[in-house]
Amino acid sequence: MKNYYAVIMAGGIGSRFWPVSRTKLPKQFIDMMGTGKTLIQATYDRLQKIIPQENIFVATNESYAHLVHEQLPQLPQEQLILEPIMRNTAPCIAYASHKIQQRNPNAIMVIAPADHLIMEADVFIDDVMKGLKCAENNDWLITLGIKPARPDTGYGYIQYGKSATVPGFKKVKTFTEKPTLELAKTFLQSGDFLWNAGIFIWSAKSIIQAFQKYQTEMNEVFKEGTEIYNSDREAKFISGAFVRCVNISIDFAVMEKADNVYVLPADFGWSDLGTWASIYDLADKDYLGNVSSSSENVIAYDSSNCMIHAPDNKLIIIKGLHNFIVVQSDDTLMICPKDQEQGVKQIVADVKEKFGNKYT
C-alpha cells in the first residue's frame, strides 16, 4: 500500500448549512450528525484503514489550516495542501497531483470530499480498494457513482455505457449537472444513471496527463514547481501559481472532456450532506416526523416534519409549524420552509451584502 495516497478535499464553506456553518467554521469541521466526530475526522478515520498515515493529505484553504491541526493533530504540516485563494477543485487537484508525484512517481490517488456522510464504511473501503487496484493497472480516470434512491435535483448525474474489461466498472458516456425534476425522473427510469459523488481514483501519472491534454496552461503552471514541491520554497511558489489559474471544477476541466473515464457503481449509504433537508432525511424522527438536534431543549406543539437545530444552551419552542427548518446559532435564527431551502445560499449572500461578514 506504500503507493496508495489520499487527498481529502476540505476547502468549501458549506453555505447551505448557514447559520451553523460559517466562513470561519464551515461544515466539514462540525459534528453535523451528532456522532462525536466532525465530518473531516470521520473521513480521515475511514481512509486511514487503507491508506498509510504518511500518505494522507488534506487540501484546504490557508485560513483553515489551524482547524485541520486542531481536529487532526496527527497530520504533519507537510501533509497539508494549502490553497492561498479559492479556485475550485481543478487547480487544487492539479497541485496535489504534482506534489504527490514528486514524492512518488508511482502514486495511486483517491480524492475524497471531507464533508460527506458514508453510513457503510466497510463497503466504501472495499469499493475504494477496487478502484485503487484498477488504477494501478489501467490508465483510467475512475469515479465512484452512487446508485440513485430518488430523482434528486441537487446532484450531478453520470450516465454509463458498456461494461469495462475490469469486472464491475462501466465506461462513462456523459456527465450531467443538476437536472430538472422531470429530467431526473427520466434518468432513474433509464436505469443507466448514477449520482456523481465527487470521489475520484487515478494514478498521479494519468491525471497529470489528462491535465496536460485538457488544461494545458494550468498543468504547465504546476509543472513549473516540480523541483520546489516538498521544500520550504513551496508555499511561495503556490501563492503565485494559484493566481494564474482559472476558477473551474475538475468535472468541467477534465472529466467531461476525457475519453478514459470509468465509473464503479456503488451503494455505501452516501449523502453529500448538502442541505438541512439531507440531515432531516437521514436522522431519527419522532412520531410526528420531527427531527431535533437535542430533545432536551426543543418543545414542539402541533408541529410535524420539522428540522430543528439549536445549541444546547438555547430553548426552542415551536407551535403550528409543519415542514419547516428552524436553525438557531449563537447570534442568528433562521426559519424556512423545507421545500424552499435551496434559497439559503441566496439568503447568505443577502445577509453578507447588508451586514458584511458579521453573520456569515
GROMACS .gro file of C-alpha atoms in nm:
model
  360
    1MET     CA    1   0.000   0.000   0.000
    2LYS     CA    2   0.301   0.232   0.000
    3ASN     CA    3   0.192   0.370  -0.340
    4TYR     CA    4  -0.162   0.449  -0.222
    5TYR     CA    5  -0.236   0.814  -0.139
    6ALA     CA    6  -0.546   1.005  -0.031
    7VAL     CA    7  -0.631   1.371  -0.074
    8ILE     CA    8  -0.916   1.492   0.148
    9MET     CA    9  -1.079   1.798  -0.006
   10ALA     CA   10  -1.170   2.034   0.278
   11GLY     CA   11  -1.183   2.382   0.132
   12GLY     CA   12  -1.556   2.457   0.097
   13ILE     CA   13  -1.758   2.696   0.314
   14GLY     CA   14  -2.083   2.496   0.333
   15SER     CA   15  -2.311   2.799   0.294
   16ARG     CA   16  -2.627   2.588   0.265
   17PHE     CA   17  -2.582   2.492   0.634
   18TRP     CA   18  -2.587   2.854   0.744
   19PRO     CA   19  -2.623   2.983   1.012
   20VAL     CA   20  -2.438   2.692   1.179
   21SER     CA   21  -2.177   2.659   0.905
   22ARG     CA   22  -1.990   2.990   0.874
   23THR     CA   23  -1.691   3.111   0.676
   24LYS     CA   24  -1.476   3.083   0.992
   25LEU     CA   25  -1.608   2.735   1.079
   26PRO     CA   26  -1.751   2.551   0.776
   27LYS     CA   27  -1.946   2.227   0.796
   28GLN     CA   28  -1.652   1.988   0.741
   29PHE     CA   29  -1.517   2.098   1.081
   30ILE     CA   30  -1.852   2.047   1.258
   31ASP     CA   31  -2.012   1.734   1.405
   32MET     CA   32  -2.324   1.772   1.190
   33MET     CA   33  -2.470   1.431   1.273
   34GLY     CA   34  -2.402   1.421   1.647
   35THR     CA   35  -2.164   1.125   1.620
   36GLY     CA   36  -1.887   1.271   1.836
   37LYS     CA   37  -1.666   1.329   1.531
   38THR     CA   38  -1.656   1.615   1.285
   39LEU     CA   39  -1.705   1.528   0.919
   40ILE     CA   40  -1.334   1.567   0.836
   41GLN     CA   41  -1.237   1.344   1.130
   42ALA     CA   42  -1.478   1.074   1.012
   43THR     CA   43  -1.340   1.098   0.658
   44TYR     CA   44  -0.981   1.068   0.782
   45ASP     CA   45  -1.068   0.768   1.001
   46ARG     CA   46  -1.223   0.585   0.706
   47LEU     CA   47  -0.931   0.644   0.473
   48GLN     CA   48  -0.657   0.554   0.719
   49LYS     CA   49  -0.786   0.196   0.719
   50ILE     CA   50  -0.646   0.150   0.369
   51ILE     CA   51  -0.404   0.442   0.317
   52PRO     CA   52  -0.078   0.475   0.519
   53GLN     CA   53  -0.098   0.774   0.754
   54GLU     CA   54   0.205   0.933   0.593
   55ASN     CA   55   0.024   0.926   0.257
   56ILE     CA   56  -0.295   1.107   0.364
   57PHE     CA   57  -0.308   1.472   0.262
   58VAL     CA   58  -0.567   1.738   0.340
   59ALA     CA   59  -0.628   2.010   0.082
   60THR     CA   60  -0.787   2.322   0.226
   61ASN     CA   61  -0.772   2.700   0.228
   62GLU     CA   62  -0.485   2.860   0.419
   63SER     CA   63  -0.736   3.014   0.659
   64TYR     CA   64  -0.848   2.669   0.775
   65ALA     CA   65  -0.502   2.528   0.849
   66HIS     CA   66  -0.547   2.587   1.222
   67LEU     CA   67  -0.877   2.395   1.220
   68VAL     CA   68  -0.713   2.097   1.049
   69HIS     CA   69  -0.431   2.099   1.307
   70GLU     CA   70  -0.685   2.115   1.593
   71GLN     CA   71  -0.901   1.832   1.461
   72LEU     CA   72  -0.632   1.613   1.304
   73PRO     CA   73  -0.328   1.675   1.527
   74GLN     CA   74  -0.166   1.356   1.395
   75LEU     CA   75  -0.136   1.513   1.048
   76PRO     CA   76   0.211   1.668   0.990
   77GLN     CA   77   0.235   2.015   0.837
   78GLU     CA   78   0.396   1.875   0.522
   79GLN     CA   79   0.077   1.675   0.452
   80LEU     CA   80  -0.132   1.991   0.433
   81ILE     CA   81  -0.201   2.118   0.081
   82LEU     CA   82  -0.286   2.483   0.140
   83GLU     CA   83  -0.467   2.694  -0.118
   84PRO     CA   84  -0.389   3.067  -0.095
   85ILE     CA   85  -0.717   3.157  -0.270
   86MET     CA   86  -1.029   2.960  -0.363
   87ARG     CA   87  -1.012   2.839  -0.721
   88ASN     CA   88  -1.249   2.538  -0.715
   89THR     CA   89  -1.138   2.174  -0.739
   90ALA     CA   90  -0.934   2.155  -1.061
   91PRO     CA   91  -0.637   2.375  -0.956
   92CYS     CA   92  -0.632   2.210  -0.615
   93ILE     CA   93  -0.624   1.860  -0.764
   94ALA     CA   94  -0.358   1.962  -1.018
   95TYR     CA   95  -0.143   2.098  -0.734
   96ALA     CA   96  -0.192   1.788  -0.519
   97SER     CA   97  -0.117   1.554  -0.809
   98HIS     CA   98   0.212   1.723  -0.899
   99LYS     CA   99   0.317   1.745  -0.534
  100ILE     CA  100   0.244   1.377  -0.468
  101GLN     CA  101   0.402   1.260  -0.795
  102GLN     CA  102   0.719   1.445  -0.698
  103ARG     CA  103   0.723   1.232  -0.380
  104ASN     CA  104   0.629   0.908  -0.552
  105PRO     CA  105   0.609   0.874  -0.934
  106ASN     CA  106   0.408   0.552  -0.885
  107ALA     CA  107   0.142   0.712  -0.666
  108ILE     CA  108  -0.221   0.598  -0.695
  109MET     CA  109  -0.460   0.854  -0.551
  110VAL     CA  110  -0.811   0.867  -0.411
  111ILE     CA  111  -0.969   1.213  -0.393
  112ALA     CA  112  -1.248   1.236  -0.135
  113PRO     CA  113  -1.456   1.529  -0.007
  114ALA     CA  114  -1.423   1.595   0.366
  115ASP     CA  115  -1.788   1.679   0.425
  116HIS     CA  116  -1.980   1.376   0.301
  117LEU     CA  117  -2.162   1.118   0.509
  118ILE     CA  118  -2.094   0.749   0.448
  119MET     CA  119  -2.307   0.510   0.651
  120GLU     CA  120  -2.143   0.181   0.545
  121ALA     CA  121  -1.771   0.244   0.584
  122ASP     CA  122  -1.670  -0.117   0.513
  123VAL     CA  123  -1.846  -0.117   0.176
  124PHE     CA  124  -1.688   0.219   0.094
  125ILE     CA  125  -1.343   0.084   0.178
  126ASP     CA  126  -1.398  -0.222  -0.042
  127ASP     CA  127  -1.501  -0.004  -0.336
  128VAL     CA  128  -1.206   0.232  -0.293
  129MET     CA  129  -0.971  -0.067  -0.283
  130LYS     CA  130  -1.122  -0.197  -0.608
  131GLY     CA  131  -1.061   0.143  -0.762
  132LEU     CA  132  -0.703   0.169  -0.637
  133LYS     CA  133  -0.613  -0.177  -0.768
  134CYS     CA  134  -0.778  -0.099  -1.100
  135ALA     CA  135  -0.593   0.232  -1.134
  136GLU     CA  136  -0.263   0.052  -1.074
  137ASN     CA  137  -0.310  -0.149  -1.391
  138ASN     CA  138  -0.512   0.083  -1.615
  139ASP     CA  139  -0.469   0.436  -1.748
  140TRP     CA  140  -0.820   0.524  -1.630
  141LEU     CA  141  -0.979   0.817  -1.454
  142ILE     CA  142  -1.218   0.644  -1.214
  143THR     CA  143  -1.512   0.791  -1.028
  144LEU     CA  144  -1.749   0.628  -0.781
  145GLY     CA  145  -2.112   0.664  -0.884
  146ILE     CA  146  -2.392   0.623  -0.631
  147LYS     CA  147  -2.699   0.420  -0.723
  148PRO     CA  148  -2.977   0.681  -0.704
  149ALA     CA  149  -3.253   0.633  -0.448
  150ARG     CA  150  -3.482   0.906  -0.586
  151PRO     CA  151  -3.496   1.164  -0.867
  152ASP     CA  152  -3.292   1.425  -0.682
  153THR     CA  153  -3.230   1.762  -0.849
  154GLY     CA  154  -2.947   1.851  -0.610
  155TYR     CA  155  -2.692   1.607  -0.754
  156GLY     CA  156  -2.498   1.576  -1.076
  157TYR     CA  157  -2.550   1.254  -1.273
  158ILE     CA  158  -2.320   1.011  -1.454
  159GLN     CA  159  -2.451   0.807  -1.745
  160TYR     CA  160  -2.264   0.485  -1.811
  161GLY     CA  161  -2.245   0.259  -2.113
  162LYS     CA  162  -2.091  -0.079  -2.175
  163SER     CA  163  -1.909  -0.282  -1.913
  164ALA     CA  164  -1.534  -0.234  -1.893
  165THR     CA  165  -1.266  -0.501  -1.917
  166VAL     CA  166  -1.241  -0.497  -1.537
  167PRO     CA  167  -1.549  -0.656  -1.375
  168GLY     CA  168  -1.782  -0.410  -1.204
  169PHE     CA  169  -1.658  -0.099  -1.387
  170LYS     CA  170  -1.852   0.082  -1.659
  171LYS     CA  171  -1.742   0.321  -1.934
  172VAL     CA  172  -1.877   0.670  -1.872
  173LYS     CA  173  -2.089   0.818  -2.152
  174THR     CA  174  -2.194   1.157  -2.017
  175PHE     CA  175  -2.191   1.385  -1.713
  176THR     CA  176  -2.497   1.599  -1.643
  177GLU     CA  177  -2.508   1.884  -1.394
  178LYS     CA  178  -2.807   1.921  -1.158
  179PRO     CA  179  -3.111   1.841  -1.377
  180THR     CA  180  -3.474   1.944  -1.359
  181LEU     CA  181  -3.708   1.710  -1.171
  182GLU     CA  182  -3.858   1.575  -1.492
  183LEU     CA  183  -3.514   1.500  -1.635
  184ALA     CA  184  -3.405   1.338  -1.307
  185LYS     CA  185  -3.711   1.111  -1.324
  186THR     CA  186  -3.616   1.014  -1.680
  187PHE     CA  187  -3.263   0.934  -1.563
  188LEU     CA  188  -3.393   0.696  -1.297
  189GLN     CA  189  -3.629   0.524  -1.538
  190SER     CA  190  -3.350   0.463  -1.788
  191GLY     CA  191  -3.150   0.270  -1.527
  192ASP     CA  192  -2.807   0.374  -1.655
  193PHE     CA  193  -2.753   0.688  -1.447
  194LEU     CA  194  -2.572   0.730  -1.115
  195TRP     CA  195  -2.527   1.020  -0.875
  196ASN     CA  196  -2.189   1.191  -0.906
  197ALA     CA  197  -2.033   1.164  -0.559
  198GLY     CA  198  -1.719   1.361  -0.642
  199ILE     CA  199  -1.495   1.073  -0.531
  200PHE     CA  200  -1.214   1.003  -0.779
  201ILE     CA  201  -0.938   0.743  -0.812
  202TRP     CA  202  -0.646   0.750  -1.055
  203SER     CA  203  -0.270   0.734  -1.080
  204ALA     CA  204  -0.085   1.063  -1.044
  205LYS     CA  205   0.059   0.994  -1.389
  206SER     CA  206  -0.285   0.951  -1.551
  207ILE     CA  207  -0.444   1.264  -1.406
  208ILE     CA  208  -0.140   1.478  -1.488
  209GLN     CA  209  -0.152   1.350  -1.846
  210ALA     CA  210  -0.520   1.446  -1.856
  211PHE     CA  211  -0.444   1.795  -1.725
  212GLN     CA  212  -0.171   1.831  -1.986
  213LYS     CA  213  -0.419   1.739  -2.259
  214TYR     CA  214  -0.730   1.928  -2.148
  215GLN     CA  215  -0.596   2.207  -1.923
  216THR     CA  216  -0.253   2.267  -2.069
  217GLU     CA  217  -0.196   2.614  -1.925
  218MET     CA  218  -0.297   2.508  -1.574
  219ASN     CA  219  -0.080   2.199  -1.589
  220GLU     CA  220   0.221   2.399  -1.705
  221VAL     CA  221   0.177   2.632  -1.406
  222PHE     CA  222   0.209   2.346  -1.157
  223LYS     CA  223   0.470   2.162  -1.361
  224GLU     CA  224   0.700   2.458  -1.301
  225GLY     CA  225   0.710   2.364  -0.933
  226THR     CA  226   0.846   2.013  -0.983
  227GLU     CA  227   1.180   2.095  -0.820
  228ILE     CA  228   1.013   2.305  -0.549
  229TYR     CA  229   0.742   2.077  -0.410
  230ASN     CA  230   0.800   1.933  -0.063
  231SER     CA  231   1.059   2.201   0.015
  232ASP     CA  232   1.049   2.525   0.213
  233ARG     CA  233   1.001   2.718  -0.113
  234GLU     CA  234   0.669   2.551  -0.195
  235ALA     CA  235   0.434   2.798  -0.021
  236LYS     CA  236   0.581   3.100  -0.200
  237PHE     CA  237   0.561   2.924  -0.537
  238ILE     CA  238   0.198   2.820  -0.481
  239SER     CA  239   0.089   3.171  -0.381
  240GLY     CA  240   0.191   3.284  -0.728
  241ALA     CA  241   0.068   2.973  -0.909
  242PHE     CA  242  -0.295   2.989  -0.792
  243VAL     CA  243  -0.338   3.346  -0.913
  244ARG     CA  244  -0.261   3.224  -1.265
  245CYS     CA  245  -0.530   2.953  -1.258
  246VAL     CA  246  -0.891   2.979  -1.375
  247ASN     CA  247  -1.170   2.900  -1.129
  248ILE     CA  248  -1.302   2.566  -1.255
  249SER     CA  249  -1.415   2.230  -1.120
  250ILE     CA  250  -1.244   1.902  -1.202
  251ASP     CA  251  -1.564   1.786  -1.372
  252PHE     CA  252  -1.570   2.074  -1.621
  253ALA     CA  253  -1.192   2.090  -1.655
  254VAL     CA  254  -1.114   1.724  -1.719
  255MET     CA  255  -1.379   1.459  -1.650
  256GLU     CA  256  -1.637   1.580  -1.904
  257LYS     CA  257  -1.368   1.603  -2.175
  258ALA     CA  258  -1.162   1.287  -2.122
  259ASP     CA  259  -1.231   0.963  -2.308
  260ASN     CA  260  -1.077   0.730  -2.049
  261VAL     CA  261  -1.330   0.788  -1.769
  262TYR     CA  262  -1.483   0.489  -1.593
  263VAL     CA  263  -1.730   0.457  -1.309
  264LEU     CA  264  -1.773   0.198  -1.036
  265PRO     CA  265  -2.142   0.182  -0.934
  266ALA     CA  266  -2.152   0.193  -0.554
  267ASP     CA  267  -2.401   0.178  -0.270
  268PHE     CA  268  -2.249   0.255   0.071
  269GLY     CA  269  -2.511   0.478   0.232
  270TRP     CA  270  -2.383   0.803   0.084
  271SER     CA  271  -2.505   1.160   0.126
  272ASP     CA  272  -2.322   1.478   0.033
  273LEU     CA  273  -2.494   1.647   0.330
  274GLY     CA  274  -2.562   1.939   0.103
  275THR     CA  275  -2.865   2.081   0.282
  276TRP     CA  276  -3.053   2.077   0.612
  277ALA     CA  277  -3.314   1.857   0.445
  278SER     CA  278  -3.046   1.594   0.378
  279ILE     CA  279  -2.979   1.574   0.752
  280TYR     CA  280  -3.354   1.555   0.814
  281ASP     CA  281  -3.382   1.261   0.571
  282LEU     CA  282  -3.106   1.068   0.748
  283ALA     CA  283  -3.188   1.144   1.112
  284ASP     CA  284  -3.414   0.960   1.355
  285LYS     CA  285  -3.760   1.119   1.375
  286ASP     CA  286  -4.025   1.134   1.645
  287TYR     CA  287  -4.378   1.005   1.591
  288LEU     CA  288  -4.477   1.331   1.418
  289GLY     CA  289  -4.176   1.326   1.187
  290ASN     CA  290  -3.981   1.596   1.369
  291VAL     CA  291  -3.600   1.591   1.395
  292SER     CA  292  -3.420   1.789   1.663
  293SER     CA  293  -3.053   1.819   1.749
  294SER     CA  294  -3.145   1.787   2.116
  295SER     CA  295  -3.468   1.651   2.260
  296GLU     CA  296  -3.380   1.822   2.589
  297ASN     CA  297  -3.421   2.181   2.471
  298VAL     CA  298  -3.686   2.158   2.198
  299ILE     CA  299  -4.061   2.157   2.265
  300ALA     CA  300  -4.296   2.117   1.968
  301TYR     CA  301  -4.673   2.171   1.980
  302ASP     CA  302  -4.899   2.077   1.687
  303SER     CA  303  -4.593   2.059   1.461
  304SER     CA  304  -4.479   1.790   1.220
  305ASN     CA  305  -4.199   1.704   0.978
  306CYS     CA  306  -3.975   1.984   1.103
  307MET     CA  307  -3.595   2.001   1.124
  308ILE     CA  308  -3.491   2.182   1.441
  309HIS     CA  309  -3.130   2.255   1.526
  310ALA     CA  310  -3.016   2.459   1.825
  311PRO     CA  311  -2.722   2.492   2.065
  312ASP     CA  312  -2.759   2.313   2.398
  313ASN     CA  313  -2.796   2.645   2.582
  314LYS     CA  314  -3.098   2.756   2.375
  315LEU     CA  315  -3.460   2.663   2.441
  316ILE     CA  316  -3.666   2.632   2.121
  317ILE     CA  317  -4.046   2.619   2.127
  318ILE     CA  318  -4.245   2.581   1.806
  319LYS     CA  319  -4.623   2.566   1.761
  320GLY     CA  320  -4.824   2.507   1.446
  321LEU     CA  321  -4.524   2.454   1.218
  322HIS     CA  322  -4.528   2.186   0.950
  323ASN     CA  323  -4.245   2.102   0.709
  324PHE     CA  324  -4.015   2.380   0.832
  325ILE     CA  325  -3.645   2.416   0.908
  326VAL     CA  326  -3.569   2.601   1.231
  327VAL     CA  327  -3.199   2.663   1.291
  328GLN     CA  328  -3.063   2.865   1.581
  329SER     CA  329  -2.697   2.955   1.622
  330ASP     CA  330  -2.547   3.179   1.889
  331ASP     CA  331  -2.641   3.501   1.709
  332THR     CA  332  -2.880   3.402   1.429
  333LEU     CA  333  -3.221   3.237   1.389
  334MET     CA  334  -3.342   3.108   1.052
  335ILE     CA  335  -3.694   2.978   0.989
  336CYS     CA  336  -3.753   2.845   0.639
  337PRO     CA  337  -3.999   2.608   0.465
  338LYS     CA  338  -3.821   2.283   0.384
  339ASP     CA  339  -3.917   2.300   0.019
  340GLN     CA  340  -3.753   2.641  -0.016
  341GLU     CA  341  -3.417   2.566   0.143
  342GLN     CA  342  -3.235   2.583  -0.189
  343GLY     CA  343  -3.269   2.957  -0.137
  344VAL     CA  344  -3.045   2.954   0.170
  345LYS     CA  345  -2.741   3.034  -0.043
  346GLN     CA  346  -2.911   3.350  -0.166
  347ILE     CA  347  -3.011   3.438   0.191
  348VAL     CA  348  -2.646   3.418   0.295
  349ALA     CA  349  -2.549   3.644   0.003
  350ASP     CA  350  -2.816   3.898   0.105
  351VAL     CA  351  -2.707   3.889   0.470
  352LYS     CA  352  -2.346   3.945   0.366
  353GLU     CA  353  -2.443   4.240   0.146
  354LYS     CA  354  -2.639   4.403   0.430
  355PHE     CA  355  -2.420   4.323   0.731
  356GLY     CA  356  -2.079   4.238   0.586
  357ASN     CA  357  -1.908   3.937   0.742
  358LYS     CA  358  -2.068   3.977   1.086
  359TYR     CA  359  -2.317   3.692   1.043
  360THR     CA  360  -2.156   3.488   0.767
   0.00000   0.00000   0.00000
